[in-house]
Coordinates of C-alpha atoms in Angstrom, one line a residue:
M141 CA 16.9 16.5 2.3
V142 CA 17.4 13.6 4.6
R143 CA 14.5 15.2 7.7
L144 CA 11.9 15.9 5.4
A145 CA 12.9 11.6 4.0
A146 CA 12.5 10.8 7.6
A147 CA 10.3 12.5 8.2
S148 CA 7.6 11.1 5.5
L149 CA 9.0 7.9 6.1
A150 CA 8.0 8.4 9.5
G151 CA 4.5 9.2 8.3
T152 CA 3.7 6.4 5.8
A153 CA 5.0 3.5 8.1
I154 CA 2.7 5.1 10.7
E155 CA 0.0 5.0 8.2
F156 CA 0.5 2.0 6.4
Y157 CA 1.4 0.3 10.3
D158 CA -2.5 1.1 10.7
F159 CA -3.9 -0.2 7.2
F160 CA -1.5 -3.4 8.1
V161 CA -2.3 -4.2 10.8
Y162 CA -6.6 -4.7 10.9
G163 CA -5.3 -6.9 7.3
T164 CA -3.3 -9.2 10.3
A165 CA -6.7 -8.9 12.3
A166 CA -9.0 -9.6 9.0
A167 CA -7.2 -12.8 8.8
L168 CA -6.5 -14.2 12.6
V169 CA -9.3 -13.2 14.8
L170 CA -12.2 -10.5 13.0
G171 CA -14.0 -14.0 11.6
P172 CA -15.1 -15.1 14.7
L173 CA -15.6 -12.6 16.2
F174 CA -17.5 -9.7 14.1
F175 CA -19.2 -12.8 11.9
P176 CA -19.8 -15.3 13.9
T177 CA -23.2 -17.2 12.2
F178 CA -20.7 -17.7 9.4
S179 CA -18.7 -21.0 8.3
A180 CA -14.7 -20.9 9.1
L181 CA -14.6 -20.2 5.3
A182 CA -17.5 -17.7 4.7
G183 CA -16.3 -15.8 8.1
T184 CA -12.4 -15.5 6.5
L185 CA -14.6 -14.2 3.1
A186 CA -16.6 -11.2 5.4
A187 CA -13.5 -9.8 7.4
F188 CA -11.8 -9.9 4.3
G189 CA -15.0 -7.7 2.5
T190 CA -13.8 -5.3 5.3
F191 CA -10.3 -4.7 4.3
G192 CA -11.3 -4.8 0.5
V193 CA -13.5 -1.8 1.9
G194 CA -10.7 0.8 3.1
F195 CA -9.2 0.0 -1.1
L196 CA -12.2 1.5 -2.1
A197 CA -12.2 4.6 0.2
R198 CA -8.4 5.4 -0.8
P199 CA -9.5 6.7 -4.2
L200 CA -12.0 9.1 -2.6
G201 CA -9.2 10.1 -0.4
S202 CA -7.1 11.3 -3.2
V203 CA -9.4 13.2 -4.4
V204 CA -10.5 15.0 -1.3
F205 CA -7.2 15.4 -0.3
G206 CA -5.1 16.3 -3.1
H207 CA -7.5 19.0 -4.0
I208 CA -6.4 19.5 -0.1
G209 CA -3.0 19.7 -1.7
D210 CA -3.1 20.9 -5.2
R211 CA -4.9 23.9 -3.9
Y212 CA -3.1 25.1 -0.6
G213 CA -0.3 22.9 -0.5
R214 CA 1.1 18.6 -0.1
R215 CA 2.1 20.6 4.2
P216 CA -1.6 20.0 5.2
V217 CA -1.9 16.5 3.7
M218 CA 0.2 15.4 5.6
F219 CA -1.1 16.4 8.8
A220 CA -5.0 16.0 8.4
S221 CA -4.8 11.6 6.8
L222 CA -2.1 10.7 9.3
A223 CA -4.3 12.6 11.9
L224 CA -7.8 10.9 10.6
T225 CA -6.4 7.4 10.1
G226 CA -5.3 7.6 13.2
L227 CA -7.7 7.6 15.4
A228 CA -9.9 4.8 12.8
T229 CA -7.6 3.1 14.3
V230 CA -7.9 3.1 17.7
A231 CA -11.5 3.5 17.8
V232 CA -11.2 -0.4 15.6
G233 CA -9.5 -1.7 18.8
C234 CA -12.5 0.1 21.1
V235 CA -15.2 -1.8 19.0
P236 CA -17.3 -4.6 21.1
P237 CA -17.9 -8.2 18.9
Y238 CA -20.8 -9.1 17.8
A239 CA -22.0 -11.0 20.7
T240 CA -22.2 -7.8 22.5
I241 CA -23.2 -5.1 20.9
G242 CA -24.6 -7.8 18.2
V243 CA -24.6 -6.3 13.3
A244 CA -23.8 -3.0 14.5
A245 CA -20.0 -5.0 15.1
P246 CA -19.4 -5.5 11.9
A247 CA -21.3 -1.8 10.6
L248 CA -18.8 0.1 12.8
L249 CA -16.3 -1.9 11.6
L250 CA -16.9 -1.5 8.3
L251 CA -16.9 2.4 8.6
L252 CA -14.1 2.6 10.9
R253 CA -12.3 0.9 8.1
F254 CA -13.3 3.6 5.2
L255 CA -12.2 5.8 7.1
Q256 CA -9.1 4.4 7.3
G257 CA -8.6 3.7 3.7
L258 CA -10.3 7.6 3.1
G259 CA -6.6 9.3 5.5
L260 CA -4.5 6.7 3.8
G261 CA -5.5 7.9 0.5
G262 CA -4.9 11.6 1.0
E263 CA -1.4 10.3 3.2
W264 CA 0.6 9.1 0.4
G265 CA 0.2 11.6 -2.7
G266 CA 1.7 14.1 0.2
A267 CA 4.6 12.3 1.7
V268 CA 5.3 11.2 -1.4
L269 CA 5.6 15.1 -3.0
L270 CA 6.9 16.9 0.0
T271 CA 10.2 14.3 -0.8
A272 CA 10.2 14.3 -4.2
E273 CA 9.1 18.1 -4.9
H274 CA 12.7 19.0 -2.7
A275 CA 14.8 16.7 -4.3
P276 CA 17.4 16.8 -7.1
A277 CA 16.3 15.7 -10.0
H278 CA 18.9 13.8 -10.8
R279 CA 18.9 11.6 -7.5
R280 CA 15.3 12.6 -7.2
A281 CA 13.7 8.5 -7.6
L282 CA 16.5 7.7 -4.4
W283 CA 14.5 10.6 -1.9
A284 CA 11.6 10.3 -3.4
S285 CA 11.8 6.0 -2.5
F286 CA 11.7 6.9 1.4
P287 CA 8.4 7.0 1.6
Q288 CA 7.8 4.1 -0.2
I289 CA 10.0 2.3 2.8
G290 CA 7.0 3.3 5.0
P291 CA 4.5 0.2 3.8
S292 CA 7.5 -1.5 4.7
T293 CA 8.2 -0.8 8.1
G294 CA 5.0 -0.4 9.0
F295 CA 4.2 -3.6 8.1
L296 CA 7.1 -5.5 10.0
L297 CA 6.0 -2.6 12.9
A298 CA 2.3 -4.3 12.9
N299 CA 3.1 -7.9 13.0
G300 CA 6.2 -7.3 14.9
V301 CA 3.6 -6.2 17.1
V302 CA 0.7 -9.3 16.5
L303 CA 4.1 -11.5 16.8
A304 CA 4.7 -10.7 20.1
L305 CA 1.2 -11.0 22.0
S306 CA 0.7 -13.9 19.9
A307 CA 3.5 -15.7 21.3
G308 CA 3.5 -14.3 24.4
L309 CA -0.2 -15.0 25.2
T310 CA -2.6 -18.4 24.6
D311 CA -5.1 -17.9 21.6
A312 CA -8.2 -17.3 23.7
E313 CA -6.2 -14.7 25.6
F314 CA -5.6 -12.9 21.6
R315 CA -8.9 -14.1 20.8
D316 CA -10.1 -12.1 24.2
W317 CA -8.6 -8.6 24.0
G318 CA -4.7 -9.2 22.7
W319 CA -6.1 -8.3 18.7
R320 CA -6.9 -4.9 20.2
V321 CA -3.8 -4.2 21.8
P322 CA -2.1 -3.3 17.9
F323 CA -4.7 -0.5 17.2
W324 CA -4.5 1.0 20.6
G325 CA -0.6 1.6 19.8
A326 CA -1.6 3.5 16.7
G327 CA -2.6 6.3 18.3
L328 CA 0.4 7.6 19.9
L329 CA 2.8 6.1 16.9
A330 CA 0.3 8.4 15.5
L331 CA 1.0 11.5 17.4
T332 CA 4.7 10.6 17.0
G333 CA 4.1 11.1 13.3
L334 CA 2.6 14.4 13.4
L335 CA 5.3 15.7 16.2
L336 CA 8.0 14.8 12.5
R337 CA 6.4 16.6 10.8
T338 CA 5.5 20.1 12.5
S339 CA 9.1 21.3 11.1
L340 CA 8.3 21.0 7.0
A341 CA 8.8 23.2 5.3
E342 CA 6.1 23.6 1.6
T343 CA 7.8 22.0 -1.0
P344 CA 9.1 25.0 -3.6
Q345 CA 7.5 23.6 -6.6
F346 CA 4.0 24.5 -4.8
R347 CA 5.2 27.4 -4.0
E348 CA 6.3 28.8 -7.1
M349 CA 3.3 27.4 -9.7
G350 CA 1.4 30.2 -9.6
E351 CA -2.5 29.8 -10.4
P352 CA -3.5 26.5 -8.4
A353 CA -5.8 25.0 -10.0
R354 CA -9.8 25.9 -9.7
L355 CA -11.6 21.7 -9.3
P356 CA -8.1 19.1 -10.1
V357 CA -10.1 16.4 -9.9
L358 CA -11.9 18.0 -12.8
E359 CA -8.9 18.3 -14.7
V360 CA -7.2 15.5 -14.2
A361 CA -10.4 13.3 -15.1
R362 CA -10.4 16.4 -18.5
G363 CA -6.6 16.3 -19.3
H364 CA -5.2 13.1 -17.6
W365 CA -7.8 9.8 -17.7
R366 CA -6.1 7.7 -19.4
L367 CA -3.3 9.0 -17.8
V368 CA -4.4 7.3 -14.8
L369 CA -6.4 4.5 -15.9
L370 CA -3.3 3.1 -17.1
T371 CA -0.8 3.9 -13.7
A372 CA -3.6 2.3 -12.1
G373 CA -3.9 -1.2 -14.3
A374 CA 0.1 -1.0 -13.7
L375 CA 0.1 -0.8 -10.1
A376 CA -2.3 -3.2 -9.9
I377 CA 0.5 -6.8 -9.7
G378 CA 2.3 -4.7 -7.1
Y379 CA -0.9 -4.1 -5.2
A380 CA -1.4 -7.1 -6.0
V381 CA 1.4 -10.1 -5.0
F382 CA 1.9 -8.0 -1.9
Y383 CA -1.6 -9.2 -0.2
T384 CA -1.5 -12.2 -1.7
V385 CA 2.1 -12.4 0.5
S386 CA 1.0 -10.3 3.7
T387 CA -2.5 -11.3 4.3
W388 CA -3.8 -14.0 1.9
S389 CA -1.1 -16.4 3.1
L390 CA -1.0 -15.8 6.6
A391 CA -4.8 -17.0 6.5
Y392 CA -4.3 -20.4 3.8
A393 CA -1.4 -21.8 5.9
T394 CA -2.3 -20.9 9.1
E395 CA -6.6 -22.2 8.3
R396 CA -5.8 -24.5 5.1
L397 CA -2.2 -26.0 6.4
G398 CA -1.6 -26.2 9.7
V399 CA 1.3 -24.0 10.0
D400 CA 2.1 -21.8 13.7
R401 CA 0.6 -18.3 13.1
T402 CA 3.8 -17.8 14.9
V403 CA 6.4 -19.5 11.8
M404 CA 4.2 -17.5 9.0
L405 CA 4.1 -14.2 11.1
V406 CA 7.8 -14.5 11.2
C407 CA 8.8 -15.5 7.3
I408 CA 6.3 -13.7 5.7
M409 CA 8.4 -10.2 8.2
A410 CA 11.5 -11.5 6.8
A411 CA 10.9 -11.5 2.9
V412 CA 9.5 -8.0 3.8
A413 CA 12.3 -6.6 5.7
V414 CA 14.5 -7.7 3.8
M415 CA 12.5 -5.8 0.8
G416 CA 12.8 -2.7 2.8
V417 CA 16.3 -2.8 3.2
L418 CA 16.7 -2.9 -0.7
T419 CA 14.6 -0.3 -1.2
P420 CA 16.7 3.0 -2.1
F421 CA 20.1 0.2 -3.8
A422 CA 15.9 0.1 -5.8
A423 CA 15.5 3.7 -6.4
L424 CA 19.2 3.8 -6.9
L425 CA 18.5 2.4 -10.0
G426 CA 15.7 4.0 -11.6
D427 CA 18.1 7.2 -10.7
R428 CA 20.6 5.5 -13.5
Y429 CA 18.3 3.0 -16.1
G430 CA 14.8 5.1 -15.8
R431 CA 11.9 4.8 -14.7
R432 CA 10.0 2.5 -17.4
P433 CA 12.3 -0.1 -17.6
L434 CA 13.6 -1.9 -13.8
C435 CA 9.0 -1.6 -13.6
L436 CA 9.1 -3.5 -16.5
A437 CA 11.8 -5.4 -15.6
G438 CA 9.4 -5.6 -11.8
C439 CA 6.6 -6.7 -13.4
A440 CA 8.3 -9.4 -15.8
A441 CA 9.8 -11.1 -13.1
T442 CA 6.7 -11.0 -11.0
V443 CA 3.9 -12.9 -14.2
M444 CA 7.3 -15.3 -14.1
W445 CA 8.2 -15.7 -10.4
M446 CA 3.9 -16.6 -9.6
F447 CA 3.1 -20.2 -9.8
P448 CA 6.8 -21.1 -8.3
L449 CA 5.0 -18.9 -5.2
V450 CA 2.1 -20.7 -5.1
A451 CA 4.0 -23.7 -5.1
L452 CA 6.3 -22.8 -2.5
L453 CA 3.6 -22.3 0.0
G454 CA 2.5 -25.5 -0.7
T455 CA 4.9 -27.3 1.3
A456 CA 4.5 -25.2 4.4
E457 CA 8.0 -25.6 4.7
P458 CA 8.9 -22.7 5.9
L459 CA 12.6 -21.9 3.8
L460 CA 10.6 -22.6 0.7
M461 CA 8.1 -20.9 1.9
F462 CA 10.2 -17.7 3.0
A463 CA 12.2 -18.0 -0.9
G464 CA 9.1 -18.0 -1.8
F465 CA 7.8 -14.7 -0.8
L466 CA 11.2 -12.6 -1.0
G467 CA 11.1 -13.5 -4.7
A468 CA 7.5 -11.8 -4.8
M469 CA 9.2 -9.3 -2.8
L470 CA 11.9 -8.2 -4.8
A471 CA 9.9 -8.7 -8.1
F472 CA 7.5 -6.1 -7.1
I473 CA 10.2 -3.5 -4.6
L474 CA 12.3 -3.5 -8.4
M475 CA 8.5 -1.6 -9.8
F476 CA 7.3 0.3 -6.6
A477 CA 10.8 2.0 -5.2
V478 CA 10.7 3.9 -9.1
I479 CA 6.4 5.0 -8.9
A480 CA 7.1 7.6 -6.2
A481 CA 9.2 9.7 -8.7
Y482 CA 8.0 8.0 -11.7
L483 CA 4.1 9.4 -10.9
P484 CA 4.3 12.8 -9.9
E485 CA 6.5 13.1 -13.2
L486 CA 3.9 12.2 -15.2
Y487 CA 1.9 14.5 -14.1
E488 CA 2.4 18.8 -14.1
P489 CA 2.1 20.3 -10.1
R490 CA -0.9 22.2 -10.1
V491 CA -2.6 17.9 -10.7
R492 CA 0.2 16.7 -9.6
C493 CA -1.4 15.5 -5.8
T494 CA -4.6 14.3 -7.3
G495 CA -3.6 13.1 -10.2
A496 CA -0.6 10.6 -8.6
A497 CA -2.6 9.8 -5.8
V498 CA -5.5 8.7 -7.9
G499 CA -3.4 6.4 -9.8
Y500 CA -1.9 4.9 -6.9
N501 CA -5.3 4.0 -5.6
L502 CA -7.1 2.3 -7.9
G503 CA -3.9 0.3 -8.5
G504 CA -4.5 -0.4 -5.1
V505 CA -8.9 -0.6 -5.4
L506 CA -7.8 -3.3 -9.1
G507 CA -5.3 -4.5 -7.7
G508 CA -5.5 -5.0 -3.1
A509 CA -9.4 -5.2 -2.5
L510 CA -10.3 -8.6 -3.7
T511 CA -7.2 -10.3 -3.8
P512 CA -7.8 -11.9 -0.4
I513 CA -11.5 -12.7 -1.3
V514 CA -10.8 -14.2 -4.6
A515 CA -7.6 -15.6 -3.9
T516 CA -9.8 -17.5 -0.5
A517 CA -12.6 -18.5 -3.5
L518 CA -10.0 -20.1 -5.6
S519 CA -8.4 -21.8 -2.4
R520 CA -11.4 -23.7 -1.3
G521 CA -10.6 -27.4 -2.7
D522 CA -8.1 -29.6 -1.7
G523 CA -4.5 -29.7 -3.0
T524 CA -1.6 -27.2 -4.4
P525 CA -4.3 -23.7 -5.6
W526 CA -2.8 -23.3 -9.0
G527 CA -5.3 -21.5 -9.4
V528 CA -4.5 -18.2 -7.2
A529 CA -1.1 -18.3 -10.0
G530 CA -3.7 -17.3 -12.6
Y531 CA -5.5 -15.3 -11.3
L532 CA -2.4 -13.2 -9.9
T533 CA -0.3 -14.3 -13.4
G534 CA -3.4 -12.7 -14.7
I535 CA -3.1 -9.6 -13.2
G536 CA 0.6 -9.6 -14.3
L537 CA -0.1 -9.8 -17.9
L538 CA -2.2 -7.0 -17.2
S539 CA 0.1 -4.6 -16.2
L540 CA 3.1 -5.3 -18.3
G541 CA 1.1 -4.2 -21.0
C542 CA -0.7 -0.8 -19.7
F543 CA 3.4 -0.1 -17.7
A544 CA 4.5 -0.3 -21.7
L545 CA 2.1 2.2 -23.1
L546 CA 3.9 4.4 -20.2
P547 CA 6.9 6.9 -21.7
E548 CA 10.0 7.4 -19.5
T549 CA 9.6 10.4 -16.9
R550 CA 13.6 10.2 -15.9
P551 CA 14.9 13.7 -16.5
A552 CA 18.0 12.9 -17.4
A553 CA 16.2 11.1 -20.4
V554 CA 15.0 12.0 -24.0
A555 CA 11.1 10.5 -22.7
E556 CA 9.9 7.8 -26.0
P557 CA 6.4 7.1 -25.4
G558 CA 4.9 3.9 -25.9
P559 CA 1.8 3.4 -27.8
G560 CA -0.6 5.7 -27.6
A561 CA 0.8 6.4 -24.1
E562 CA 0.9 10.5 -23.8
P563 CA 2.8 12.7 -26.8
E564 CA 5.4 13.0 -23.5
A565 CA 6.1 13.2 -19.6
A566 CA 4.4 16.3 -18.2
P567 CA 7.5 18.5 -16.9
A568 CA 9.5 17.4 -13.7

């Protein structure tokens, strides 16, 4: 289990490194380099638009790679998705700016961002199932939480590289070539991840499940469509909060509040680092008390924290901003630490890779794709952007309602479906 968890964590960390390094670049440099004919605000919105394309591609990736995972095994998904994302990320670092090739530059950026999202849409399902389906039932949330540490690790890697470059280069050097270095580094990281995964065995549940589904996505659409929509709605607030902290706040504070780029990166990275360390401890609570109670508590805490988060960000004081980010990340991880066990347990093994991944990545579309764009638009005026807090609170209430309608799945517990939920949790 340690070897499996380490390989899953490494792979998700690398894939999310690829995804996050784009978000950081979008917040800092992609607007003026690839959309120079736009105003500063419009350029940032356009850069965040290309960022959102990756989220739109993720559900498609979960369908494509979910089909492979449900028919041919979880293991092949982990290789193909990592290779695709790594190649697309390296290519982003090679795209010439608008000044060199004109409109072809943003077009290539959109295409490569789409491929990044396609690969990441498959990665999560393969990595999580390989760990969850090997894990003992009474510690499934704990072991499945290790791939969930991958996003934190990938974020810290991506922003750590950007932070080092930002501190060591002038603004002109960073905008000229420095921002490309993190993308080029993705190639080496992807090769490392592929090597780590070569010795992994297929999961026992896949080997024992009998005849695989012919078209898993059709079975999910016919028999589990409501469950997919509920999980997508439930996860939306987690994505919205994470990308508000990691992407929008970086652009807002550096452009509107005049906070130094390095200071902002340190504040955000410190909050995410604490979140990553606490992930397995939150997962242990999920094994002890159940998946659904932890998700409800985390979602409720998120709803209550959105206005304080925006207020603390508006002070432009590093310690206060860090406190705001940390509160948001702690509420976030109460939900997402157990999601890697919760979602697979909701589906039967024959469609589990597709169903869990589609629900997870649709949540990314609802909560992550539009949040930086909407938040940027809502913060155009002077003063504290309370509209952003209201927007996030609304998403949080939607997610809270969806969590309330989902059943408990912890193997030691008797599932008690909420009103209108699936009659019972699928066999874990």
